Short mmCIF file of C-alpha atoms in Angstrom, two decimals:
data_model
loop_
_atom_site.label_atom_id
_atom_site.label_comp_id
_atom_site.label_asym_id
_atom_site.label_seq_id
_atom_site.Cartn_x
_atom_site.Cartn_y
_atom_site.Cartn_z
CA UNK A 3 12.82 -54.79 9.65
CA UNK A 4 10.29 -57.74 8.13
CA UNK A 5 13.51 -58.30 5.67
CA UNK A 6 15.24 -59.73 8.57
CA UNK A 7 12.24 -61.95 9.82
CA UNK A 8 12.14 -63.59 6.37
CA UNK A 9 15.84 -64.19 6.49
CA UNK A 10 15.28 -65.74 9.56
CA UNK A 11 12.48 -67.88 9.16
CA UNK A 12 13.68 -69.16 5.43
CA UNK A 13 17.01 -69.45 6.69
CA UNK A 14 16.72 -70.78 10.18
CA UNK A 15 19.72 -71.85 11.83
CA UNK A 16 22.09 -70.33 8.79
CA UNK A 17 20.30 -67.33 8.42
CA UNK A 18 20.71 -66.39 12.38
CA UNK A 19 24.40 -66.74 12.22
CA UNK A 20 24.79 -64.97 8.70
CA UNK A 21 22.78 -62.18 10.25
CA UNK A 22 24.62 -62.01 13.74
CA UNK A 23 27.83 -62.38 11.76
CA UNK A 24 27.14 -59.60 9.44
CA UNK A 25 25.70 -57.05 12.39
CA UNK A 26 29.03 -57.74 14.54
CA UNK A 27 31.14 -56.23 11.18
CA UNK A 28 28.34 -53.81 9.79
CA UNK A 29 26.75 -52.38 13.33
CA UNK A 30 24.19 -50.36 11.25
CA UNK A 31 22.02 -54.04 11.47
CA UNK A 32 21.09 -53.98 15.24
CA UNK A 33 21.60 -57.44 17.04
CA UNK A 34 18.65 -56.22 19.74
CA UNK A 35 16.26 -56.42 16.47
CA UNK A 36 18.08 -59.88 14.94
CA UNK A 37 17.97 -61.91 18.36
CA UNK A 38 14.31 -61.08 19.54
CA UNK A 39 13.15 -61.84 15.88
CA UNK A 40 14.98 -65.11 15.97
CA UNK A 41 13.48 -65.70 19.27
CA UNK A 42 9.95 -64.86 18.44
CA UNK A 43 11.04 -67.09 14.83
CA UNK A 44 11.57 -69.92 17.63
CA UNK A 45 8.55 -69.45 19.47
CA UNK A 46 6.63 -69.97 16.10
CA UNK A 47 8.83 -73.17 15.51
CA UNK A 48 10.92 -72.12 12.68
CA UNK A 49 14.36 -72.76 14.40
CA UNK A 50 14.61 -74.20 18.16
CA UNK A 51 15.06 -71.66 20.81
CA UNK A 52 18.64 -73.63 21.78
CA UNK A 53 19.47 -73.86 18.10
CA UNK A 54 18.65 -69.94 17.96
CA UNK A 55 20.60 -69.10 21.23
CA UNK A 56 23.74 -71.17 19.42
CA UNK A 57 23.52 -69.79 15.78
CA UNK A 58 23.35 -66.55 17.32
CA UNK A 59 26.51 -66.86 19.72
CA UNK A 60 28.49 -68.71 16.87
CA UNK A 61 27.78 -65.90 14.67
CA UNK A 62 28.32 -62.99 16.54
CA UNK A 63 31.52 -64.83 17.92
CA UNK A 64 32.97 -65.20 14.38
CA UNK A 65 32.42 -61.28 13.78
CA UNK A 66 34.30 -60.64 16.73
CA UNK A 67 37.11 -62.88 16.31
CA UNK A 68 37.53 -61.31 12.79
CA UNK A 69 37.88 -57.76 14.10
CA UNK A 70 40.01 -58.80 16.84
CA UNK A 71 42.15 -60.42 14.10
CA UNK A 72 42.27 -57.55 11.42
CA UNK A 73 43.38 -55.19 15.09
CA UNK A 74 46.05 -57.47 15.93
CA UNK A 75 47.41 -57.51 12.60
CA UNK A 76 47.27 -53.98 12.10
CA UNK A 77 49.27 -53.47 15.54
CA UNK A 78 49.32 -50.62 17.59
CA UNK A 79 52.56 -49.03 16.59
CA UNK A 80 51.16 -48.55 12.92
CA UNK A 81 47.79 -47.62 14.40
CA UNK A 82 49.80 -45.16 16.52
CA UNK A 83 51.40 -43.78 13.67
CA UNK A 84 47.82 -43.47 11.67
CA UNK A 85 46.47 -41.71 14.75
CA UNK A 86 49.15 -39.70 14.30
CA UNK A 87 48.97 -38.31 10.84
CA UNK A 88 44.65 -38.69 10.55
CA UNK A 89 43.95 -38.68 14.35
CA UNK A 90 41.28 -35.96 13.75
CA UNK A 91 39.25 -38.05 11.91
CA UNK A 92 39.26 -40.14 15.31
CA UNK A 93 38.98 -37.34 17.21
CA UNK A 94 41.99 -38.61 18.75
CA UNK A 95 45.83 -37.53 19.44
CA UNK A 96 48.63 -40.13 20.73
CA UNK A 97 48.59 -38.94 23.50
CA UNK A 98 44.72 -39.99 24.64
CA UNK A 99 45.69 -43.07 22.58
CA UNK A 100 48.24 -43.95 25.01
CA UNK A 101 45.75 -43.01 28.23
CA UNK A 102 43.26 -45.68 26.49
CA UNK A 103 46.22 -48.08 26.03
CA UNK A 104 47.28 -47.89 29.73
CA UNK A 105 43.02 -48.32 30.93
CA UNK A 106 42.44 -51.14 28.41
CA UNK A 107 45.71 -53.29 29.05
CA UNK A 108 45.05 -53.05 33.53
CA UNK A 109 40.93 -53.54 32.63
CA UNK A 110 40.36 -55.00 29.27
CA UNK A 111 38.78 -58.33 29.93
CA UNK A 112 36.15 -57.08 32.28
CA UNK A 113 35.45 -54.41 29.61
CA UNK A 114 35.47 -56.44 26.97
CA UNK A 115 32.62 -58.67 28.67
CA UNK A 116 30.46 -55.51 29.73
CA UNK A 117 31.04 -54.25 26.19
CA UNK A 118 29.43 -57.17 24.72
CA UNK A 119 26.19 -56.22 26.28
CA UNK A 120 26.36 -52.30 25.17
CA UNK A 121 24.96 -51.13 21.86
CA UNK A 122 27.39 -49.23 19.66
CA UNK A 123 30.10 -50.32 22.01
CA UNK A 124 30.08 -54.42 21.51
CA UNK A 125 31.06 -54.95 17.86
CA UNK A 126 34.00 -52.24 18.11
CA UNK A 127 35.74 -53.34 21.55
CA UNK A 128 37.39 -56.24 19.77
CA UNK A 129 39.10 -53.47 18.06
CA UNK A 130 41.72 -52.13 20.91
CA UNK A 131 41.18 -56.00 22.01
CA UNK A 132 43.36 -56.42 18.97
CA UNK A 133 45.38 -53.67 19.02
CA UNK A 134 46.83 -54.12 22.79
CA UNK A 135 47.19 -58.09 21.85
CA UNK A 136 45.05 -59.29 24.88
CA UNK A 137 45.75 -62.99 25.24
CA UNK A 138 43.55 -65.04 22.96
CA UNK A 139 42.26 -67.07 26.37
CA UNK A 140 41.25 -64.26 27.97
CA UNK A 141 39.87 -62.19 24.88
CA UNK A 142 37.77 -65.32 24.18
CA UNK A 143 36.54 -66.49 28.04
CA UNK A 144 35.60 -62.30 27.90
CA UNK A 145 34.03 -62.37 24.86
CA UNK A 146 31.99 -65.51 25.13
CA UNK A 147 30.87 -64.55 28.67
CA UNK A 148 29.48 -61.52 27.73
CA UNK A 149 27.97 -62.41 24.00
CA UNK A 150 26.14 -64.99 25.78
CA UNK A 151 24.58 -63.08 28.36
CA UNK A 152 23.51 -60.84 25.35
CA UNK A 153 22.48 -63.62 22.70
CA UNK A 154 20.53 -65.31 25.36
CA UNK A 155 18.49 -62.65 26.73
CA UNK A 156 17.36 -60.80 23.74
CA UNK A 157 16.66 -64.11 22.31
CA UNK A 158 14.78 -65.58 25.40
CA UNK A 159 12.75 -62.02 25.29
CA UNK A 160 11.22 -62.39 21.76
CA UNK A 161 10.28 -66.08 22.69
CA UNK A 162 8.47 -64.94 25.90
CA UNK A 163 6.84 -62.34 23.26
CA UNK A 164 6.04 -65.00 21.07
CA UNK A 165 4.22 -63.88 17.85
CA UNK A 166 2.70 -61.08 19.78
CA UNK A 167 5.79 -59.58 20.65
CA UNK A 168 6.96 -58.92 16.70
CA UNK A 169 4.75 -55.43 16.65
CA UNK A 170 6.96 -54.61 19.51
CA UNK A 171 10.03 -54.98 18.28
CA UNK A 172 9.08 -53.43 14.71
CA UNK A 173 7.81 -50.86 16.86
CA UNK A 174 10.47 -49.92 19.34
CA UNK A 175 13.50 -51.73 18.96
CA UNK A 176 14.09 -50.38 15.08
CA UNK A 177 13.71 -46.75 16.26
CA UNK A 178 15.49 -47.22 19.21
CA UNK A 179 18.55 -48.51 17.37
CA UNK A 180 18.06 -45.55 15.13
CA UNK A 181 18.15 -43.23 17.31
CA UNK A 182 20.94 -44.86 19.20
CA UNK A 183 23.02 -44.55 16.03
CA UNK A 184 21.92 -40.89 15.09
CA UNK A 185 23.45 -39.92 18.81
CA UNK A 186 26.94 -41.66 17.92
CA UNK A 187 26.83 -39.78 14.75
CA UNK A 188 25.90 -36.55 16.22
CA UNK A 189 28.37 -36.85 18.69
CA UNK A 190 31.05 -37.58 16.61
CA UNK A 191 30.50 -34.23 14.64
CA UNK A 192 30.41 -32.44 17.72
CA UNK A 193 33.81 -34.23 18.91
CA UNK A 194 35.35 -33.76 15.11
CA UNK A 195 34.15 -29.86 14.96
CA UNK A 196 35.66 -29.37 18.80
CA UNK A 197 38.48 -31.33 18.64
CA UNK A 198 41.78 -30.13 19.41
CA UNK A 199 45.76 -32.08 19.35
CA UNK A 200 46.39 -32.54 23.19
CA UNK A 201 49.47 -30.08 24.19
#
């Protein structure tokens, strides 16, 4: 993870939101490794920890307007009709599609803000975000609420840390996130070797 500590400390403000920006689209680079780096990079007084906080909202905000985007334009009668013909690769049938449709449209903007705080789970909810059309307004009060509350305290974390703190993260975080990832990926073999078209 030092890669990502260099990108932050030569690339300060621009280099937090490039990073955030890029993790929101790409999940395999971990947010709770970029924010408590750019913390601790604000603690040694490479960026400010406001101007950290900012870059690292704006960023991860862009990433998930642009998913929420690419969802709504896809739609979710062609999605419907992919799920149809590939749902296995999913590990989903139209019929659990429409169950999901029917939860996110009554809870969707509380989910989408508790999302935002979940790893593995707060790049992709902008994706049925998108494909129900939630309301712009409340997609981005939702989002915003919830990114910030997740920005802010990884971020504040590494600066309490300070230097000391980057062992720590190198330590835990980067295995954590690995391990976090190797669970979604385990589970979706299990789900795509079990799965079965709902009757």
């Amino acid at each position: 993870m030092n890669w990502i500590g260099e990108v932050i400390e030569q690339g300060g403000i621009a280099g937090i939101f490039a990073l955030t920006l890029v993790e929101t689209v790409f999940p395999p680079i971990p947010s709770e490794v970029v924010m408590p780096m750019a913390g601790i990079a604000a603690a040694k007084g490479h960026v400010s920890l406001a101007g950290a906080i900012i870059a690292g909202l704006a960023g991860s905000m862009a990433g998930n307007i642009l998913l929420f985007v690419v969802a709504r334009q896809l739609g979710a009668a062609r999605f419907e009709a992919w799920v149809d013909r590939h749902g296995r690769w999913l590990t989903l049938d139209t019929a659990t599609l429409e169950r999901v449709r029917r939860w996110f449209t009554k809870h969707g903007g509380w989910a989408v803000g508790l999302g935002r705080c979940m790893p593995g789970i707060r790049s992709i909810i902008s994706i049925p975000a998108g494909l129900i059309d939630m309301p712009w307004s409340r997609f981005l009060l939702w989002s915003t609420l919830g990114t910030t509350v997740w920005v802010a305290v990884l971020t504040g974390a590494g600066y309490g840390l300070g230097s000391a703190g980057l062992p720590l993260v190198e330590r835990w975080l980067g295995p954590v996130s690995n391990a976090i990832i190797v669970i979604a990926a385990a589970t979706y073999v299990i789900r795509l070797l079990t799965w079965k078209r709902a009757a």
